[in-house]
Amino acid sequence: QDAPGNEHLTWAFAVSGIAEKLTGDSDIRFPEERWEQVLSDWLRRLRDVITDLGLQDDDWYMVLADESSEAALVSVEIPLAEMIKRVAPAIKLSCNTSTVISDTLLSIRFFRAFDYLEPNLDAIETNPYLLDWVKMSRKPIRTYRCKAVLGRSKNLYDYYRVWGWRNHQHGIKGTGVWAYSEVGNPWSKNQRCVHYALTCKHKSLDQVLHSRRYEFYREGVDDFRYILALKDAAAEAGPEAINQAEALLQEATADILADLNDTARCEKWRLRIAKEIRRLRKP
């Protein structure tokens, strides 16, 4: 919470597979009424524990599944989300599906049940209908990426640093990381998820190491802070400044995305944006 900027730290509780796990070997089955009562009791106890830790409802949210297909949304994730909202409406829910639901009524149920939507950025850029569909929800939208980016041939600058600029291009205001440190022990022979990890534990010291990926991602987040700071400064200065700021950001986005091998472009435009922020805020 002491980090620079105006971000609010929130905790994500992933409960994938809860429909099978919560009742163990009993004869209670999702989504029958008895299962809903078990869920209600469990959620009440969970919130008590979280409250005892000093967290309020706005400090955390739940993730129910990972990259659900339309069939999984219809059969499990949407009914489970609706059930949670019935028994504990204050709990925030997030969904990272990149599936466009074809049925209108199911789409409405989906949009009502979830508080945040987090489609895959690469799916958005290959499916021309996905972004339009999720924007119909009028819910906060952020993106995630989970391609394998292992090896010197991969463009980490494009994958992580330019991420914020791609979001800005699509009118999206946030990013989500899968996974920040899901790596196990990178010093062992088990290299599972090492190509996703942004941090890992030092080989011998009790310290956290930041990867080059994390440095790219962190700088990309800072780029986005500059974008928002420019918009805020322009809004205070009036309509003409707003138009000038938007023109500057459009020019910056086009230039950065025009050559993803020129790793100096983000820095060049950050400096130009910083100068414009200072000019607008000059007494």
PDB file of C-alpha atoms in Angstrom:
ATOM      1  CA  GLN A   1       0.000   0.000   0.000  1.00  0.00           C
ATOM      2  CA  ASP A   2       3.048   2.291   0.339  1.00  0.00           C
ATOM      3  CA  ALA A   3       3.950   2.009  -3.339  1.00  0.00           C
ATOM      4  CA  PRO A   4       3.909   5.211  -5.431  1.00  0.00           C
ATOM      5  CA  GLY A   5       0.755   6.068  -7.332  1.00  0.00           C
ATOM      6  CA  ASN A   6      -2.918   5.773  -6.472  1.00  0.00           C
ATOM      7  CA  GLU A   7      -3.281   2.004  -6.775  1.00  0.00           C
ATOM      8  CA  HIS A   8      -5.267   0.015  -4.241  1.00  0.00           C
ATOM      9  CA  LEU A   9      -3.737  -3.315  -3.296  1.00  0.00           C
ATOM     10  CA  THR A  10      -6.275  -6.121  -3.545  1.00  0.00           C
ATOM     11  CA  TRP A  11      -5.976  -9.824  -2.840  1.00  0.00           C
ATOM     12  CA  ALA A  12      -7.253 -12.428  -5.308  1.00  0.00           C
ATOM     13  CA  PHE A  13      -8.544 -15.700  -3.836  1.00  0.00           C
ATOM     14  CA  ALA A  14      -8.641 -18.404  -6.505  1.00  0.00           C
ATOM     15  CA  VAL A  15     -11.180 -21.158  -5.786  1.00  0.00           C
ATOM     16  CA  SER A  16     -10.951 -23.209  -8.973  1.00  0.00           C
ATOM     17  CA  GLY A  17     -12.631 -26.584  -8.591  1.00  0.00           C
ATOM     18  CA  ILE A  18     -14.655 -25.525  -5.552  1.00  0.00           C
ATOM     19  CA  ALA A  19     -17.783 -27.168  -6.962  1.00  0.00           C
ATOM     20  CA  GLU A  20     -16.109 -30.555  -6.484  1.00  0.00           C
ATOM     21  CA  LYS A  21     -13.869 -29.847  -3.489  1.00  0.00           C
ATOM     22  CA  LEU A  22     -16.148 -28.121  -1.024  1.00  0.00           C
ATOM     23  CA  THR A  23     -18.291 -31.099  -0.060  1.00  0.00           C
ATOM     24  CA  GLY A  24     -15.596 -33.769  -0.334  1.00  0.00           C
ATOM     25  CA  ASP A  25     -16.919 -37.343  -0.413  1.00  0.00           C
ATOM     26  CA  SER A  26     -20.448 -36.476   0.685  1.00  0.00           C
ATOM     27  CA  ASP A  27     -23.492 -37.062  -1.488  1.00  0.00           C
ATOM     28  CA  ILE A  28     -24.090 -33.299  -1.817  1.00  0.00           C
ATOM     29  CA  ARG A  29     -23.649 -32.199  -5.417  1.00  0.00           C
ATOM     30  CA  PHE A  30     -23.398 -28.809  -7.093  1.00  0.00           C
ATOM     31  CA  PRO A  31     -25.673 -26.941  -7.750  1.00  0.00           C
ATOM     32  CA  GLU A  32     -28.426 -28.419  -5.565  1.00  0.00           C
ATOM     33  CA  GLU A  33     -29.928 -26.478  -2.648  1.00  0.00           C
ATOM     34  CA  ARG A  34     -27.907 -28.337  -0.015  1.00  0.00           C
ATOM     35  CA  TRP A  35     -24.697 -27.386  -1.819  1.00  0.00           C
ATOM     36  CA  GLU A  36     -25.731 -23.723  -1.744  1.00  0.00           C
ATOM     37  CA  GLN A  37     -26.157 -23.949   2.027  1.00  0.00           C
ATOM     38  CA  VAL A  38     -22.685 -25.464   2.406  1.00  0.00           C
ATOM     39  CA  LEU A  39     -21.304 -22.646   0.228  1.00  0.00           C
ATOM     40  CA  SER A  40     -23.115 -20.036   2.311  1.00  0.00           C
ATOM     41  CA  ASP A  41     -21.661 -21.393   5.560  1.00  0.00           C
ATOM     42  CA  TRP A  42     -18.162 -21.611   4.062  1.00  0.00           C
ATOM     43  CA  LEU A  43     -18.281 -18.068   2.656  1.00  0.00           C
ATOM     44  CA  ARG A  44     -19.400 -16.700   6.010  1.00  0.00           C
ATOM     45  CA  ARG A  45     -16.459 -18.361   7.746  1.00  0.00           C
ATOM     46  CA  LEU A  46     -14.074 -17.235   4.995  1.00  0.00           C
ATOM     47  CA  ARG A  47     -15.167 -13.614   5.349  1.00  0.00           C
ATOM     48  CA  ASP A  48     -14.770 -13.811   9.131  1.00  0.00           C
ATOM     49  CA  VAL A  49     -11.178 -15.001   8.707  1.00  0.00           C
ATOM     50  CA  ILE A  50     -10.449 -12.307   6.117  1.00  0.00           C
ATOM     51  CA  THR A  51     -11.991  -9.614   8.322  1.00  0.00           C
ATOM     52  CA  ASP A  52      -9.860 -10.792  11.258  1.00  0.00           C
ATOM     53  CA  LEU A  53      -6.822 -10.229   9.041  1.00  0.00           C
ATOM     54  CA  GLY A  54      -7.825  -6.594   8.682  1.00  0.00           C
ATOM     55  CA  LEU A  55      -9.218  -6.766   5.136  1.00  0.00           C
ATOM     56  CA  GLN A  56     -12.497  -5.185   4.072  1.00  0.00           C
ATOM     57  CA  ASP A  57     -14.738  -6.294   1.188  1.00  0.00           C
ATOM     58  CA  ASP A  58     -13.040  -3.839  -1.214  1.00  0.00           C
ATOM     59  CA  ASP A  59      -9.625  -5.319  -0.387  1.00  0.00           C
ATOM     60  CA  TRP A  60     -10.192  -8.713  -2.020  1.00  0.00           C
ATOM     61  CA  TYR A  61     -12.066 -10.587  -4.714  1.00  0.00           C
ATOM     62  CA  MET A  62     -12.582 -14.161  -5.841  1.00  0.00           C
ATOM     63  CA  VAL A  63     -11.591 -15.967  -9.043  1.00  0.00           C
ATOM     64  CA  LEU A  64     -13.773 -19.007  -9.704  1.00  0.00           C
ATOM     65  CA  ALA A  65     -12.067 -20.649 -12.682  1.00  0.00           C
ATOM     66  CA  ASP A  66      -9.336 -20.151 -15.261  1.00  0.00           C
ATOM     67  CA  GLU A  67     -10.000 -19.477 -18.962  1.00  0.00           C
ATOM     68  CA  SER A  68     -13.441 -21.097 -18.997  1.00  0.00           C
ATOM     69  CA  SER A  69     -14.925 -22.257 -22.281  1.00  0.00           C
ATOM     70  CA  GLU A  70     -18.515 -21.342 -23.081  1.00  0.00           C
ATOM     71  CA  ALA A  71     -19.624 -24.782 -21.907  1.00  0.00           C
ATOM     72  CA  ALA A  72     -17.800 -24.353 -18.572  1.00  0.00           C
ATOM     73  CA  LEU A  73     -19.253 -20.858 -18.136  1.00  0.00           C
ATOM     74  CA  VAL A  74     -22.782 -22.118 -18.701  1.00  0.00           C
ATOM     75  CA  SER A  75     -22.545 -25.259 -16.581  1.00  0.00           C
ATOM     76  CA  VAL A  76     -20.357 -24.097 -13.668  1.00  0.00           C
ATOM     77  CA  GLU A  77     -18.925 -20.590 -13.528  1.00  0.00           C
ATOM     78  CA  ILE A  78     -22.041 -18.482 -14.143  1.00  0.00           C
ATOM     79  CA  PRO A  79     -24.298 -20.586 -11.839  1.00  0.00           C
ATOM     80  CA  LEU A  80     -21.597 -20.542  -9.127  1.00  0.00           C
ATOM     81  CA  ALA A  81     -21.152 -16.774  -9.451  1.00  0.00           C
ATOM     82  CA  GLU A  82     -24.912 -16.230  -9.238  1.00  0.00           C
ATOM     83  CA  MET A  83     -25.054 -18.446  -6.167  1.00  0.00           C
ATOM     84  CA  ILE A  84     -22.263 -16.479  -4.459  1.00  0.00           C
ATOM     85  CA  LYS A  85     -24.032 -13.210  -5.249  1.00  0.00           C
ATOM     86  CA  ARG A  86     -27.249 -14.563  -3.712  1.00  0.00           C
ATOM     87  CA  VAL A  87     -25.680 -15.617  -0.430  1.00  0.00           C
ATOM     88  CA  ALA A  88     -22.923 -12.952  -0.178  1.00  0.00           C
ATOM     89  CA  PRO A  89     -23.595 -10.076  -2.597  1.00  0.00           C
ATOM     90  CA  ALA A  90     -20.728  -7.933  -1.230  1.00  0.00           C
ATOM     91  CA  ILE A  91     -18.086 -10.359  -2.504  1.00  0.00           C
ATOM     92  CA  LYS A  92     -16.401  -9.156  -5.705  1.00  0.00           C
ATOM     93  CA  LEU A  93     -15.925 -11.679  -8.523  1.00  0.00           C
ATOM     94  CA  SER A  94     -13.535 -11.657 -11.488  1.00  0.00           C
ATOM     95  CA  CYS A  95     -13.601 -13.767 -14.650  1.00  0.00           C
ATOM     96  CA  ASN A  96     -10.784 -14.177 -17.197  1.00  0.00           C
ATOM     97  CA  THR A  97     -12.610 -15.984 -19.975  1.00  0.00           C
ATOM     98  CA  SER A  98     -11.872 -14.897 -23.549  1.00  0.00           C
ATOM     99  CA  THR A  99     -14.984 -16.626 -24.863  1.00  0.00           C
ATOM    100  CA  VAL A 100     -17.795 -14.656 -26.474  1.00  0.00           C
ATOM    101  CA  ILE A 101     -21.101 -16.077 -25.218  1.00  0.00           C
ATOM    102  CA  SER A 102     -23.418 -16.408 -28.184  1.00  0.00           C
ATOM    103  CA  ASP A 103     -26.698 -16.432 -26.242  1.00  0.00           C
ATOM    104  CA  THR A 104     -28.046 -12.981 -25.318  1.00  0.00           C
ATOM    105  CA  LEU A 105     -29.725 -14.015 -22.064  1.00  0.00           C
ATOM    106  CA  LEU A 106     -26.625 -15.903 -20.924  1.00  0.00           C
ATOM    107  CA  SER A 107     -24.511 -12.863 -21.746  1.00  0.00           C
ATOM    108  CA  ILE A 108     -26.756 -10.729 -19.539  1.00  0.00           C
ATOM    109  CA  ARG A 109     -26.454 -13.259 -16.701  1.00  0.00           C
ATOM    110  CA  PHE A 110     -22.682 -13.295 -17.136  1.00  0.00           C
ATOM    111  CA  PHE A 111     -22.348  -9.510 -17.061  1.00  0.00           C
ATOM    112  CA  ARG A 112     -24.565  -9.264 -13.966  1.00  0.00           C
ATOM    113  CA  ALA A 113     -22.691 -11.941 -12.043  1.00  0.00           C
ATOM    114  CA  PHE A 114     -19.125 -10.630 -12.366  1.00  0.00           C
ATOM    115  CA  ASP A 115     -17.621  -7.384 -11.141  1.00  0.00           C
ATOM    116  CA  TYR A 116     -14.408  -7.444 -13.207  1.00  0.00           C
ATOM    117  CA  LEU A 117     -13.603  -8.930 -16.610  1.00  0.00           C
ATOM    118  CA  GLU A 118     -10.075  -9.913 -17.592  1.00  0.00           C
ATOM    119  CA  PRO A 119      -9.819 -11.344 -21.129  1.00  0.00           C
ATOM    120  CA  ASN A 120      -6.529 -12.340 -22.714  1.00  0.00           C
ATOM    121  CA  LEU A 121      -4.930  -9.402 -24.557  1.00  0.00           C
ATOM    122  CA  ASP A 122      -3.725 -11.677 -27.365  1.00  0.00           C
ATOM    123  CA  ALA A 123      -7.267 -13.028 -27.800  1.00  0.00           C
ATOM    124  CA  ILE A 124      -8.569  -9.465 -28.034  1.00  0.00           C
ATOM    125  CA  GLU A 125      -6.084  -8.681 -30.785  1.00  0.00           C
ATOM    126  CA  THR A 126      -7.052 -11.752 -32.814  1.00  0.00           C
ATOM    127  CA  ASN A 127     -10.816 -11.742 -32.215  1.00  0.00           C
ATOM    128  CA  PRO A 128     -12.423  -8.498 -33.459  1.00  0.00           C
ATOM    129  CA  TYR A 129     -15.664  -9.227 -31.555  1.00  0.00           C
ATOM    130  CA  LEU A 130     -14.274 -10.004 -28.087  1.00  0.00           C
ATOM    131  CA  LEU A 131     -13.480  -6.464 -26.949  1.00  0.00           C
ATOM    132  CA  ASP A 132     -16.780  -5.057 -28.226  1.00  0.00           C
ATOM    133  CA  TRP A 133     -18.615  -7.835 -26.396  1.00  0.00           C
ATOM    134  CA  VAL A 134     -16.916  -7.371 -23.002  1.00  0.00           C
ATOM    135  CA  LYS A 135     -17.330  -3.578 -23.233  1.00  0.00           C
ATOM    136  CA  MET A 136     -21.093  -4.152 -23.423  1.00  0.00           C
ATOM    137  CA  SER A 137     -20.886  -5.209 -19.773  1.00  0.00           C
ATOM    138  CA  ARG A 138     -19.813  -1.703 -18.661  1.00  0.00           C
ATOM    139  CA  LYS A 139     -17.689  -3.445 -16.049  1.00  0.00           C
ATOM    140  CA  PRO A 140     -14.009  -2.662 -15.315  1.00  0.00           C
ATOM    141  CA  ILE A 141     -11.854  -4.440 -17.907  1.00  0.00           C
ATOM    142  CA  ARG A 142      -8.224  -5.454 -17.583  1.00  0.00           C
ATOM    143  CA  THR A 143      -6.164  -7.867 -19.652  1.00  0.00           C
ATOM    144  CA  TYR A 144      -3.724 -10.655 -18.966  1.00  0.00           C
ATOM    145  CA  ARG A 145      -1.147 -12.502 -21.066  1.00  0.00           C
ATOM    146  CA  CYS A 146       0.138 -16.047 -20.679  1.00  0.00           C
ATOM    147  CA  LYS A 147       2.154 -16.890 -23.756  1.00  0.00           C
ATOM    148  CA  ALA A 148       5.420 -18.732 -23.266  1.00  0.00           C
ATOM    149  CA  VAL A 149       8.163 -16.120 -23.601  1.00  0.00           C
ATOM    150  CA  LEU A 150      11.228 -18.206 -22.817  1.00  0.00           C
ATOM    151  CA  GLY A 151      14.515 -17.683 -24.616  1.00  0.00           C
ATOM    152  CA  ARG A 152      16.569 -14.917 -26.161  1.00  0.00           C
ATOM    153  CA  SER A 153      14.523 -14.931 -29.366  1.00  0.00           C
ATOM    154  CA  LYS A 154      11.402 -13.676 -27.568  1.00  0.00           C
ATOM    155  CA  ASN A 155      10.640  -9.961 -27.518  1.00  0.00           C
ATOM    156  CA  LEU A 156      10.116  -9.268 -23.811  1.00  0.00           C
ATOM    157  CA  TYR A 157      10.009  -5.524 -24.485  1.00  0.00           C
ATOM    158  CA  ASP A 158       6.937  -6.025 -26.670  1.00  0.00           C
ATOM    159  CA  TYR A 159       5.364  -8.612 -24.376  1.00  0.00           C
ATOM    160  CA  TYR A 160       5.659  -6.659 -21.113  1.00  0.00           C
ATOM    161  CA  ARG A 161       6.732  -3.025 -21.625  1.00  0.00           C
ATOM    162  CA  VAL A 162       4.399  -2.300 -24.557  1.00  0.00           C
ATOM    163  CA  TRP A 163       1.502  -4.035 -22.781  1.00  0.00           C
ATOM    164  CA  GLY A 164       0.256  -0.808 -21.221  1.00  0.00           C
ATOM    165  CA  TRP A 165       0.339   0.970 -24.574  1.00  0.00           C
ATOM    166  CA  ARG A 166      -1.666  -1.839 -26.176  1.00  0.00           C
ATOM    167  CA  ASN A 167      -4.237  -1.520 -23.399  1.00  0.00           C
ATOM    168  CA  HIS A 168      -4.390   2.242 -23.965  1.00  0.00           C
ATOM    169  CA  GLN A 169      -4.944   1.635 -27.676  1.00  0.00           C
ATOM    170  CA  HIS A 170      -7.960  -0.538 -26.841  1.00  0.00           C
ATOM    171  CA  GLY A 171      -9.333   1.783 -24.158  1.00  0.00           C
ATOM    172  CA  ILE A 172      -8.498  -0.663 -21.335  1.00  0.00           C
ATOM    173  CA  LYS A 173      -7.209   0.656 -18.030  1.00  0.00           C
ATOM    174  CA  GLY A 174      -5.455  -2.241 -16.320  1.00  0.00           C
ATOM    175  CA  THR A 175      -3.310  -5.354 -16.532  1.00  0.00           C
ATOM    176  CA  GLY A 176      -3.321  -8.632 -14.645  1.00  0.00           C
ATOM    177  CA  VAL A 177      -0.348 -10.940 -14.248  1.00  0.00           C
ATOM    178  CA  TRP A 178      -0.570 -14.713 -14.607  1.00  0.00           C
ATOM    179  CA  ALA A 179       1.554 -15.663 -12.823  1.00  0.00           C
ATOM    180  CA  TYR A 180       3.692 -13.298 -10.795  1.00  0.00           C
ATOM    181  CA  SER A 181       5.828 -15.946  -9.110  1.00  0.00           C
ATOM    182  CA  GLU A 182       4.382 -19.375  -9.918  1.00  0.00           C
ATOM    183  CA  VAL A 183       7.725 -20.952 -10.580  1.00  0.00           C
ATOM    184  CA  GLY A 184       8.584 -23.361  -7.767  1.00  0.00           C
ATOM    185  CA  ASN A 185      12.379 -23.544  -7.593  1.00  0.00           C
ATOM    186  CA  PRO A 186      13.958 -22.189 -10.815  1.00  0.00           C
ATOM    187  CA  TRP A 187      17.347 -23.474  -9.689  1.00  0.00           C
ATOM    188  CA  SER A 188      16.169 -27.096  -9.878  1.00  0.00           C
ATOM    189  CA  LYS A 189      15.558 -29.276 -12.923  1.00  0.00           C
ATOM    190  CA  ASN A 190      11.836 -28.509 -12.684  1.00  0.00           C
ATOM    191  CA  GLN A 191      11.378 -25.514 -14.959  1.00  0.00           C
ATOM    192  CA  ARG A 192       7.567 -25.466 -14.827  1.00  0.00           C
ATOM    193  CA  CYS A 193       6.259 -21.939 -15.367  1.00  0.00           C
ATOM    194  CA  VAL A 194       9.749 -20.406 -15.314  1.00  0.00           C
ATOM    195  CA  HIS A 195       8.851 -18.649 -18.584  1.00  0.00           C
ATOM    196  CA  TYR A 196       5.975 -16.843 -16.814  1.00  0.00           C
ATOM    197  CA  ALA A 197       7.624 -15.893 -13.524  1.00  0.00           C
ATOM    198  CA  LEU A 198       8.373 -12.255 -12.791  1.00  0.00           C
ATOM    199  CA  THR A 199      10.031 -12.962  -9.441  1.00  0.00           C
ATOM    200  CA  CYS A 200      11.678 -15.908  -7.744  1.00  0.00           C
ATOM    201  CA  LYS A 201      13.545 -16.719  -4.553  1.00  0.00           C
ATOM    202  CA  HIS A 202      17.316 -16.311  -4.530  1.00  0.00           C
ATOM    203  CA  LYS A 203      19.210 -19.566  -4.935  1.00  0.00           C
ATOM    204  CA  SER A 204      20.797 -19.419  -1.477  1.00  0.00           C
ATOM    205  CA  LEU A 205      19.783 -16.158   0.231  1.00  0.00           C
ATOM    206  CA  ASP A 206      16.440 -15.311   1.822  1.00  0.00           C
ATOM    207  CA  GLN A 207      15.738 -12.672  -0.823  1.00  0.00           C
ATOM    208  CA  VAL A 208      13.402 -12.124  -3.746  1.00  0.00           C
ATOM    209  CA  LEU A 209      14.913 -11.667  -7.192  1.00  0.00           C
ATOM    210  CA  HIS A 210      13.241  -9.543  -9.854  1.00  0.00           C
ATOM    211  CA  SER A 211      13.530 -10.963 -13.348  1.00  0.00           C
ATOM    212  CA  ARG A 212      14.153  -8.960 -16.514  1.00  0.00           C
ATOM    213  CA  ARG A 213      10.505  -9.662 -17.288  1.00  0.00           C
ATOM    214  CA  TYR A 214       9.503  -7.908 -14.076  1.00  0.00           C
ATOM    215  CA  GLU A 215      11.654  -4.892 -14.930  1.00  0.00           C
ATOM    216  CA  PHE A 216       9.978  -4.626 -18.345  1.00  0.00           C
ATOM    217  CA  TYR A 217       6.521  -5.033 -16.802  1.00  0.00           C
ATOM    218  CA  ARG A 218       7.204  -2.527 -14.025  1.00  0.00           C
ATOM    219  CA  GLU A 219       8.387   0.080 -16.529  1.00  0.00           C
ATOM    220  CA  GLY A 220       5.292  -0.589 -18.650  1.00  0.00           C
ATOM    221  CA  VAL A 221       3.064   0.039 -15.628  1.00  0.00           C
ATOM    222  CA  ASP A 222       4.923   3.300 -15.036  1.00  0.00           C
ATOM    223  CA  ASP A 223       4.333   4.267 -18.686  1.00  0.00           C
ATOM    224  CA  PHE A 224       0.624   3.842 -18.059  1.00  0.00           C
ATOM    225  CA  ARG A 225       0.848   6.029 -14.948  1.00  0.00           C
ATOM    226  CA  TYR A 226       2.299   8.775 -17.118  1.00  0.00           C
ATOM    227  CA  ILE A 227      -0.576   8.352 -19.590  1.00  0.00           C
ATOM    228  CA  LEU A 228      -3.123   8.757 -16.776  1.00  0.00           C
ATOM    229  CA  ALA A 229      -1.208  11.673 -15.235  1.00  0.00           C
ATOM    230  CA  LEU A 230      -1.243  13.484 -18.580  1.00  0.00           C
ATOM    231  CA  LYS A 231      -4.984  12.942 -18.935  1.00  0.00           C
ATOM    232  CA  ASP A 232      -5.586  14.227 -15.399  1.00  0.00           C
ATOM    233  CA  ALA A 233      -3.454  17.316 -15.995  1.00  0.00           C
ATOM    234  CA  ALA A 234      -5.201  18.016 -19.300  1.00  0.00           C
ATOM    235  CA  ALA A 235      -8.624  17.634 -17.701  1.00  0.00           C
ATOM    236  CA  GLU A 236      -7.704  20.306 -15.168  1.00  0.00           C
ATOM    237  CA  ALA A 237      -6.473  22.629 -17.934  1.00  0.00           C
ATOM    238  CA  GLY A 238      -9.587  22.484 -20.126  1.00  0.00           C
ATOM    239  CA  PRO A 239     -10.950  21.214 -23.478  1.00  0.00           C
ATOM    240  CA  GLU A 240      -8.071  22.457 -25.654  1.00  0.00           C
ATOM    241  CA  ALA A 241      -5.515  20.722 -23.438  1.00  0.00           C
ATOM    242  CA  ILE A 242      -7.571  17.521 -23.513  1.00  0.00           C
ATOM    243  CA  ASN A 243      -7.544  17.503 -27.322  1.00  0.00           C
ATOM    244  CA  GLN A 244      -3.799  18.170 -27.417  1.00  0.00           C
ATOM    245  CA  ALA A 245      -3.106  15.399 -24.903  1.00  0.00           C
ATOM    246  CA  GLU A 246      -5.188  12.885 -26.843  1.00  0.00           C
ATOM    247  CA  ALA A 247      -3.368  13.816 -30.060  1.00  0.00           C
ATOM    248  CA  LEU A 248      -0.015  13.357 -28.319  1.00  0.00           C
ATOM    249  CA  LEU A 249      -1.032   9.950 -26.933  1.00  0.00           C
ATOM    250  CA  GLN A 250      -2.330   8.780 -30.313  1.00  0.00           C
ATOM    251  CA  GLU A 251       0.946   9.793 -31.932  1.00  0.00           C
ATOM    252  CA  ALA A 252       2.910   8.032 -29.193  1.00  0.00           C
ATOM    253  CA  THR A 253       0.869   4.824 -29.467  1.00  0.00           C
ATOM    254  CA  ALA A 254       1.229   4.689 -33.251  1.00  0.00           C
ATOM    255  CA  ASP A 255       4.986   5.276 -33.079  1.00  0.00           C
ATOM    256  CA  ILE A 256       5.619   2.721 -30.322  1.00  0.00           C
ATOM    257  CA  LEU A 257       3.585  -0.008 -32.028  1.00  0.00           C
ATOM    258  CA  ALA A 258       5.147   0.729 -35.432  1.00  0.00           C
ATOM    259  CA  ASP A 259       8.511  -0.802 -34.448  1.00  0.00           C
ATOM    260  CA  LEU A 260       8.515  -3.296 -31.587  1.00  0.00           C
ATOM    261  CA  ASN A 261      12.254  -3.894 -31.928  1.00  0.00           C
ATOM    262  CA  ASP A 262      13.148  -0.293 -31.127  1.00  0.00           C
ATOM    263  CA  THR A 263      13.253  -0.545 -27.334  1.00  0.00           C
ATOM    264  CA  ALA A 264      13.999   3.170 -26.908  1.00  0.00           C
ATOM    265  CA  ARG A 265      10.590   4.349 -28.093  1.00  0.00           C
ATOM    266  CA  CYS A 266       8.686   3.901 -24.828  1.00  0.00           C
ATOM    267  CA  GLU A 267      11.347   5.878 -22.982  1.00  0.00           C
ATOM    268  CA  LYS A 268      11.361   8.614 -25.629  1.00  0.00           C
ATOM    269  CA  TRP A 269       7.612   9.084 -25.370  1.00  0.00           C
ATOM    270  CA  ARG A 270       7.605   8.912 -21.570  1.00  0.00           C
ATOM    271  CA  LEU A 271       9.981  11.895 -21.508  1.00  0.00           C
ATOM    272  CA  ARG A 272       7.821  13.834 -23.944  1.00  0.00           C
ATOM    273  CA  ILE A 273       4.709  13.090 -21.909  1.00  0.00           C
ATOM    274  CA  ALA A 274       6.491  14.082 -18.677  1.00  0.00           C
ATOM    275  CA  LYS A 275       7.441  17.438 -20.214  1.00  0.00           C
ATOM    276  CA  GLU A 276       3.837  18.017 -21.258  1.00  0.00           C
ATOM    277  CA  ILE A 277       2.589  17.147 -17.756  1.00  0.00           C
ATOM    278  CA  ARG A 278       5.019  19.668 -16.251  1.00  0.00           C
ATOM    279  CA  ARG A 279       3.957  22.319 -18.752  1.00  0.00           C
ATOM    280  CA  LEU A 280       0.284  21.830 -17.958  1.00  0.00           C
ATOM    281  CA  ARG A 281       0.862  21.891 -14.211  1.00  0.00           C
ATOM    282  CA  LYS A 282       3.240  24.840 -14.217  1.00  0.00           C
ATOM    283  CA  PRO A 283       1.910  27.551 -11.840  1.00  0.00           C
TER     284      PRO A 283
END
